[in-house]
mmCIF file with all atom_site columns, C-alpha atoms in Angstrom:
data_model
loop_
_atom_site.group_PDB
_atom_site.id
_atom_site.type_symbol
_atom_site.label_atom_id
_atom_site.label_alt_id
_atom_site.label_comp_id
_atom_site.label_asym_id
_atom_site.label_entity_id
_atom_site.label_seq_id
_atom_site.pdbx_PDB_ins_code
_atom_site.Cartn_x
_atom_site.Cartn_y
_atom_site.Cartn_z
_atom_site.occupancy
_atom_site.B_iso_or_equiv
_atom_site.pdbx_formal_charge
_atom_site.auth_seq_id
_atom_site.auth_comp_id
_atom_site.auth_asym_id
_atom_site.auth_atom_id
_atom_site.pdbx_PDB_model_num
ATOM 1   C CA . MET A 1 1   ? 18.807  -7.785  8.036   1.00 0.00 ? 315 MET A CA 1
ATOM 2   C CA . LYS A 1 2   ? 16.676  -9.794  10.762  1.00 0.00 ? 316 LYS A CA 1
ATOM 3   C CA . THR A 1 3   ? 14.355  -7.328  12.711  1.00 0.00 ? 317 THR A CA 1
ATOM 4   C CA . ASN A 1 4   ? 10.867  -6.959  13.990  1.00 0.00 ? 318 ASN A CA 1
ATOM 5   C CA . ILE A 1 5   ? 8.449   -4.649  12.331  1.00 0.00 ? 319 ILE A CA 1
ATOM 6   C CA . ASN A 1 6   ? 5.220   -3.282  13.906  1.00 0.00 ? 320 ASN A CA 1
ATOM 7   C CA . ILE A 1 7   ? 2.451   -2.714  11.739  1.00 0.00 ? 321 ILE A CA 1
ATOM 8   C CA . ARG A 1 8   ? -0.349  -0.103  12.689  1.00 0.00 ? 322 ARG A CA 1
ATOM 9   C CA . LYS A 1 9   ? -2.934  2.094   11.361  1.00 0.00 ? 323 LYS A CA 1
ATOM 10  C CA . PHE A 1 10  ? -1.640  5.458   10.121  1.00 0.00 ? 324 PHE A CA 1
ATOM 11  C CA . SER A 1 11  ? -1.755  8.287   12.460  1.00 0.00 ? 325 SER A CA 1
ATOM 12  C CA . ILE A 1 12  ? -1.742  11.994  10.850  1.00 0.00 ? 326 ILE A CA 1
ATOM 13  C CA . THR A 1 13  ? 1.302   12.552  12.879  1.00 0.00 ? 327 THR A CA 1
ATOM 14  C CA . ASP A 1 14  ? 3.243   10.031  10.308  1.00 0.00 ? 328 ASP A CA 1
ATOM 15  C CA . LYS A 1 15  ? 2.004   12.470  7.398   1.00 0.00 ? 329 LYS A CA 1
ATOM 16  C CA . SER A 1 16  ? 5.506   13.979  6.582   1.00 0.00 ? 330 SER A CA 1
ATOM 17  C CA . GLU A 1 17  ? 7.496   10.701  7.142   1.00 0.00 ? 331 GLU A CA 1
ATOM 18  C CA . VAL A 1 18  ? 5.056   9.063   4.807   1.00 0.00 ? 332 VAL A CA 1
ATOM 19  C CA . ILE A 1 19  ? 5.471   11.314  2.130   1.00 0.00 ? 333 ILE A CA 1
ATOM 20  C CA . SER A 1 20  ? 9.086   11.344  2.388   1.00 0.00 ? 334 SER A CA 1
ATOM 21  C CA . LEU A 1 21  ? 8.918   7.541   2.355   1.00 0.00 ? 335 LEU A CA 1
ATOM 22  C CA . TRP A 1 22  ? 6.955   7.835   -0.717  1.00 0.00 ? 336 TRP A CA 1
ATOM 23  C CA . LYS A 1 23  ? 9.233   9.834   -2.710  1.00 0.00 ? 337 LYS A CA 1
ATOM 24  C CA . THR A 1 24  ? 12.205  7.670   -1.792  1.00 0.00 ? 338 THR A CA 1
ATOM 25  C CA . CYS A 1 25  ? 10.213  4.730   -3.213  1.00 0.00 ? 339 CYS A CA 1
ATOM 26  C CA . GLY A 1 26  ? 9.176   6.587   -6.557  1.00 0.00 ? 340 GLY A CA 1
ATOM 27  C CA . LEU A 1 27  ? 5.352   6.108   -5.536  1.00 0.00 ? 341 LEU A CA 1
ATOM 28  C CA . ILE A 1 28  ? 4.493   9.739   -6.324  1.00 0.00 ? 342 ILE A CA 1
ATOM 29  C CA . VAL A 1 29  ? 3.791   10.939  -9.643  1.00 0.00 ? 343 VAL A CA 1
ATOM 30  C CA . PRO A 1 30  ? 2.861   14.205  -11.038 1.00 0.00 ? 344 PRO A CA 1
ATOM 31  C CA . SER A 1 31  ? -0.739  13.644  -11.572 1.00 0.00 ? 345 SER A CA 1
ATOM 32  C CA . ASN A 1 32  ? -1.095  12.698  -7.696  1.00 0.00 ? 346 ASN A CA 1
ATOM 33  C CA . ASN A 1 33  ? -0.702  15.096  -4.774  1.00 0.00 ? 347 ASN A CA 1
ATOM 34  C CA . PRO A 1 34  ? 0.451   12.978  -1.882  1.00 0.00 ? 348 PRO A CA 1
ATOM 35  C CA . GLU A 1 35  ? -1.347  15.275  0.759   1.00 0.00 ? 349 GLU A CA 1
ATOM 36  C CA . ASP A 1 36  ? -4.690  15.305  -1.091  1.00 0.00 ? 350 ASP A CA 1
ATOM 37  C CA . ASP A 1 37  ? -4.289  11.417  -1.342  1.00 0.00 ? 351 ASP A CA 1
ATOM 38  C CA . ILE A 1 38  ? -3.640  11.145  2.431   1.00 0.00 ? 352 ILE A CA 1
ATOM 39  C CA . GLU A 1 39  ? -6.320  13.415  3.309   1.00 0.00 ? 353 GLU A CA 1
ATOM 40  C CA . LEU A 1 40  ? -8.891  11.633  0.894   1.00 0.00 ? 354 LEU A CA 1
ATOM 41  C CA . LYS A 1 41  ? -7.981  8.227   2.777   1.00 0.00 ? 355 LYS A CA 1
ATOM 42  C CA . ILE A 1 42  ? -8.229  9.698   6.110   1.00 0.00 ? 356 ILE A CA 1
ATOM 43  C CA . LYS A 1 43  ? -11.870 10.788  5.254   1.00 0.00 ? 357 LYS A CA 1
ATOM 44  C CA . PHE A 1 44  ? -12.943 7.268   3.850   1.00 0.00 ? 358 PHE A CA 1
ATOM 45  C CA . GLN A 1 45  ? -11.588 4.072   5.480   1.00 0.00 ? 359 GLN A CA 1
ATOM 46  C CA . PRO A 1 46  ? -9.006  5.215   7.631   1.00 0.00 ? 360 PRO A CA 1
ATOM 47  C CA . ASP A 1 47  ? -8.749  2.092   9.384   1.00 0.00 ? 361 ASP A CA 1
ATOM 48  C CA . LEU A 1 48  ? -7.403  0.398   6.240   1.00 0.00 ? 362 LEU A CA 1
ATOM 49  C CA . PHE A 1 49  ? -4.345  2.797   5.899   1.00 0.00 ? 363 PHE A CA 1
ATOM 50  C CA . PHE A 1 50  ? -1.236  1.007   7.242   1.00 0.00 ? 364 PHE A CA 1
ATOM 51  C CA . VAL A 1 51  ? 2.052   1.961   8.133   1.00 0.00 ? 365 VAL A CA 1
ATOM 52  C CA . ALA A 1 52  ? 4.985   -0.615  9.137   1.00 0.00 ? 366 ALA A CA 1
ATOM 53  C CA . GLU A 1 53  ? 7.673   1.145   11.596  1.00 0.00 ? 367 GLU A CA 1
ATOM 54  C CA . ILE A 1 54  ? 10.859  -0.403  13.120  1.00 0.00 ? 368 ILE A CA 1
ATOM 55  C CA . GLU A 1 55  ? 12.166  1.457   16.727  1.00 0.00 ? 369 GLU A CA 1
ATOM 56  C CA . GLY A 1 56  ? 9.268   4.295   15.823  1.00 0.00 ? 370 GLY A CA 1
ATOM 57  C CA . LYS A 1 57  ? 10.467  5.417   12.271  1.00 0.00 ? 371 LYS A CA 1
ATOM 58  C CA . VAL A 1 58  ? 8.063   4.266   9.212   1.00 0.00 ? 372 VAL A CA 1
ATOM 59  C CA . ILE A 1 59  ? 9.847   2.066   7.005   1.00 0.00 ? 373 ILE A CA 1
ATOM 60  C CA . GLY A 1 60  ? 6.666   0.935   4.776   1.00 0.00 ? 374 GLY A CA 1
ATOM 61  C CA . THR A 1 61  ? 3.057   1.865   3.902   1.00 0.00 ? 375 THR A CA 1
ATOM 62  C CA . VAL A 1 62  ? 0.045   0.578   2.262   1.00 0.00 ? 376 VAL A CA 1
ATOM 63  C CA . MET A 1 63  ? -3.346  2.031   1.753   1.00 0.00 ? 377 MET A CA 1
ATOM 64  C CA . THR A 1 64  ? -5.862  -0.885  1.389   1.00 0.00 ? 378 THR A CA 1
ATOM 65  C CA . GLY A 1 65  ? -9.487  -0.099  0.265   1.00 0.00 ? 379 GLY A CA 1
ATOM 66  C CA . PHE A 1 66  ? -12.609 -2.152  0.043   1.00 0.00 ? 380 PHE A CA 1
ATOM 67  C CA . ASP A 1 67  ? -15.461 -1.224  -2.049  1.00 0.00 ? 381 ASP A CA 1
ATOM 68  C CA . GLY A 1 68  ? -17.953 -3.947  -0.922  1.00 0.00 ? 382 GLY A CA 1
ATOM 69  C CA . HIS A 1 69  ? -16.870 -6.150  -3.848  1.00 0.00 ? 383 HIS A CA 1
ATOM 70  C CA . ARG A 1 70  ? -13.051 -6.237  -4.341  1.00 0.00 ? 384 ARG A CA 1
ATOM 71  C CA . GLY A 1 71  ? -10.282 -5.042  -2.279  1.00 0.00 ? 385 GLY A CA 1
ATOM 72  C CA . TRP A 1 72  ? -7.660  -2.786  -3.298  1.00 0.00 ? 386 TRP A CA 1
ATOM 73  C CA . LEU A 1 73  ? -4.036  -1.857  -2.539  1.00 0.00 ? 387 LEU A CA 1
ATOM 74  C CA . ASN A 1 74  ? -2.272  1.433   -3.137  1.00 0.00 ? 388 ASN A CA 1
ATOM 75  C CA . TYR A 1 75  ? 0.900   3.289   -2.003  1.00 0.00 ? 389 TYR A CA 1
ATOM 76  C CA . LEU A 1 76  ? 2.697   -0.139  -0.922  1.00 0.00 ? 390 LEU A CA 1
ATOM 77  C CA . GLY A 1 77  ? 6.342   0.922   -0.420  1.00 0.00 ? 391 GLY A CA 1
ATOM 78  C CA . VAL A 1 78  ? 9.206   -0.113  1.918   1.00 0.00 ? 392 VAL A CA 1
ATOM 79  C CA . ASP A 1 79  ? 12.329  1.912   2.259   1.00 0.00 ? 393 ASP A CA 1
ATOM 80  C CA . PRO A 1 80  ? 15.073  0.640   0.053   1.00 0.00 ? 394 PRO A CA 1
ATOM 81  C CA . VAL A 1 81  ? 17.092  0.001   2.963   1.00 0.00 ? 395 VAL A CA 1
ATOM 82  C CA . PHE A 1 82  ? 14.457  -2.535  4.190   1.00 0.00 ? 396 PHE A CA 1
ATOM 83  C CA . ARG A 1 83  ? 13.940  -4.239  1.306   1.00 0.00 ? 397 ARG A CA 1
ATOM 84  C CA . LYS A 1 84  ? 14.337  -7.956  0.619   1.00 0.00 ? 398 LYS A CA 1
ATOM 85  C CA . CYS A 1 85  ? 13.554  -8.559  4.293   1.00 0.00 ? 399 CYS A CA 1
ATOM 86  C CA . GLY A 1 86  ? 9.790   -9.880  4.001   1.00 0.00 ? 400 GLY A CA 1
ATOM 87  C CA . PHE A 1 87  ? 8.454   -6.418  5.028   1.00 0.00 ? 401 PHE A CA 1
ATOM 88  C CA . GLY A 1 88  ? 6.347   -5.842  1.822   1.00 0.00 ? 402 GLY A CA 1
ATOM 89  C CA . ARG A 1 89  ? 5.085   -9.301  2.251   1.00 0.00 ? 403 ARG A CA 1
ATOM 90  C CA . SER A 1 90  ? 4.364   -8.428  5.614   1.00 0.00 ? 404 SER A CA 1
ATOM 91  C CA . LEU A 1 91  ? 2.234   -5.502  4.743   1.00 0.00 ? 405 LEU A CA 1
ATOM 92  C CA . VAL A 1 92  ? 0.374   -7.664  1.890   1.00 0.00 ? 406 VAL A CA 1
ATOM 93  C CA . GLU A 1 93  ? -0.608  -10.153 4.238   1.00 0.00 ? 407 GLU A CA 1
ATOM 94  C CA . TYR A 1 94  ? -1.715  -7.726  7.029   1.00 0.00 ? 408 TYR A CA 1
ATOM 95  C CA . SER A 1 95  ? -4.109  -6.085  4.466   1.00 0.00 ? 409 SER A CA 1
ATOM 96  C CA . ILE A 1 96  ? -5.133  -9.301  3.243   1.00 0.00 ? 410 ILE A CA 1
ATOM 97  C CA . ASN A 1 97  ? -6.151  -10.398 6.623   1.00 0.00 ? 411 ASN A CA 1
ATOM 98  C CA . LYS A 1 98  ? -7.760  -7.304  7.277   1.00 0.00 ? 412 LYS A CA 1
ATOM 99  C CA . LEU A 1 99  ? -9.745  -7.411  4.122   1.00 0.00 ? 413 LEU A CA 1
ATOM 100 C CA . LYS A 1 100 ? -10.698 -11.038 4.726   1.00 0.00 ? 414 LYS A CA 1
ATOM 101 C CA . GLU A 1 101 ? -12.205 -9.745  8.027   1.00 0.00 ? 415 GLU A CA 1
ATOM 102 C CA . LEU A 1 102 ? -14.535 -7.288  6.054   1.00 0.00 ? 416 LEU A CA 1
ATOM 103 C CA . GLY A 1 103 ? -15.789 -10.299 4.055   1.00 0.00 ? 417 GLY A CA 1
ATOM 104 C CA . CYS A 1 104 ? -13.896 -9.200  1.058   1.00 0.00 ? 418 CYS A CA 1
ATOM 105 C CA . PRO A 1 105 ? -13.909 -11.837 -1.533  1.00 0.00 ? 419 PRO A CA 1
ATOM 106 C CA . LYS A 1 106 ? -10.939 -10.797 -4.000  1.00 0.00 ? 420 LYS A CA 1
ATOM 107 C CA . LEU A 1 107 ? -7.961  -8.293  -4.085  1.00 0.00 ? 421 LEU A CA 1
ATOM 108 C CA . ASN A 1 108 ? -6.835  -6.296  -7.139  1.00 0.00 ? 422 ASN A CA 1
ATOM 109 C CA . ILE A 1 109 ? -3.971  -4.471  -7.827  1.00 0.00 ? 423 ILE A CA 1
ATOM 110 C CA . GLN A 1 110 ? -2.677  -1.857  -10.500 1.00 0.00 ? 424 GLN A CA 1
ATOM 111 C CA . ILE A 1 111 ? 0.834   -1.881  -11.396 1.00 0.00 ? 425 ILE A CA 1
ATOM 112 C CA . ARG A 1 112 ? 2.470   0.851   -13.796 1.00 0.00 ? 426 ARG A CA 1
ATOM 113 C CA . THR A 1 113 ? 3.412   -0.690  -17.463 1.00 0.00 ? 427 THR A CA 1
ATOM 114 C CA . GLY A 1 114 ? 7.091   -1.686  -17.356 1.00 0.00 ? 428 GLY A CA 1
ATOM 115 C CA . ASN A 1 115 ? 7.531   -1.759  -13.503 1.00 0.00 ? 429 ASN A CA 1
ATOM 116 C CA . THR A 1 116 ? 8.932   -5.563  -13.896 1.00 0.00 ? 430 THR A CA 1
ATOM 117 C CA . ALA A 1 117 ? 10.424  -5.470  -10.198 1.00 0.00 ? 431 ALA A CA 1
ATOM 118 C CA . VAL A 1 118 ? 6.960   -4.908  -8.628  1.00 0.00 ? 432 VAL A CA 1
ATOM 119 C CA . THR A 1 119 ? 5.201   -7.149  -11.145 1.00 0.00 ? 433 THR A CA 1
ATOM 120 C CA . ASP A 1 120 ? 7.494   -10.121 -10.222 1.00 0.00 ? 434 ASP A CA 1
ATOM 121 C CA . PHE A 1 121 ? 7.099   -9.081  -6.090  1.00 0.00 ? 435 PHE A CA 1
ATOM 122 C CA . TYR A 1 122 ? 3.593   -9.779  -6.649  1.00 0.00 ? 436 TYR A CA 1
ATOM 123 C CA . LYS A 1 123 ? 3.623   -12.673 -8.890  1.00 0.00 ? 437 LYS A CA 1
ATOM 124 C CA . LYS A 1 124 ? 6.024   -14.364 -5.836  1.00 0.00 ? 438 LYS A CA 1
ATOM 125 C CA . LEU A 1 125 ? 3.015   -13.567 -3.503  1.00 0.00 ? 439 LEU A CA 1
ATOM 126 C CA . GLY A 1 126 ? 0.638   -15.562 -5.409  1.00 0.00 ? 440 GLY A CA 1
ATOM 127 C CA . PHE A 1 127 ? -0.892  -12.745 -7.579  1.00 0.00 ? 441 PHE A CA 1
ATOM 128 C CA . GLN A 1 128 ? -2.050  -13.457 -11.283 1.00 0.00 ? 442 GLN A CA 1
ATOM 129 C CA . ASN A 1 129 ? -2.160  -11.561 -14.137 1.00 0.00 ? 443 ASN A CA 1
ATOM 130 C CA . HIS A 1 130 ? -5.757  -10.734 -14.750 1.00 0.00 ? 444 HIS A CA 1
ATOM 131 C CA . ASP A 1 131 ? -6.905  -9.910  -18.364 1.00 0.00 ? 445 ASP A CA 1
ATOM 132 C CA . VAL A 1 132 ? -8.210  -6.552  -18.020 1.00 0.00 ? 446 VAL A CA 1
ATOM 133 C CA . ILE A 1 133 ? -7.263  -3.175  -19.160 1.00 0.00 ? 447 ILE A CA 1
ATOM 134 C CA . GLY A 1 134 ? -6.914  -0.211  -16.331 1.00 0.00 ? 448 GLY A CA 1
ATOM 135 C CA . MET A 1 135 ? -8.607  2.725   -17.269 1.00 0.00 ? 449 MET A CA 1
ATOM 136 C CA . GLN A 1 136 ? -9.384  6.080   -15.398 1.00 0.00 ? 450 GLN A CA 1
ATOM 137 C CA . ILE A 1 137 ? -10.752 9.717   -15.673 1.00 0.00 ? 451 ILE A CA 1
ATOM 138 C CA . LYS A 1 138 ? -9.920  12.468  -13.627 1.00 0.00 ? 452 LYS A CA 1
ATOM 139 C CA . LEU A 1 139 ? -12.972 13.951  -11.622 1.00 0.00 ? 453 LEU A CA 1
#
């Protein structure tokens, strides 16, 4: 499927469409409330929350972040109907360009253990395994 996408900043009017997409893509886990995650993002670095659309329909998203030391990608997802068309790559490249504009020296991602399809996707984009352990604490 060859078609053009438009990548732009998230708008609050995209909210329900984005949450629906995240559900379709399996990006929502019980410990994360997508509405809360969107509210947090639009309060902090809203200019780094992007959607990809085709003919006005949101088909992809990525929440990009920069903490002054490294960049992060979260909620990268593309509607399964539009996968294998290069749209995920386009979203990552768009985020990378925005991070470079901010002077970001490196980009990290976290992938759920066992999600080999996503791991393979990022490897094809040039990401390499980094010998670290990801840990978290809920606040």
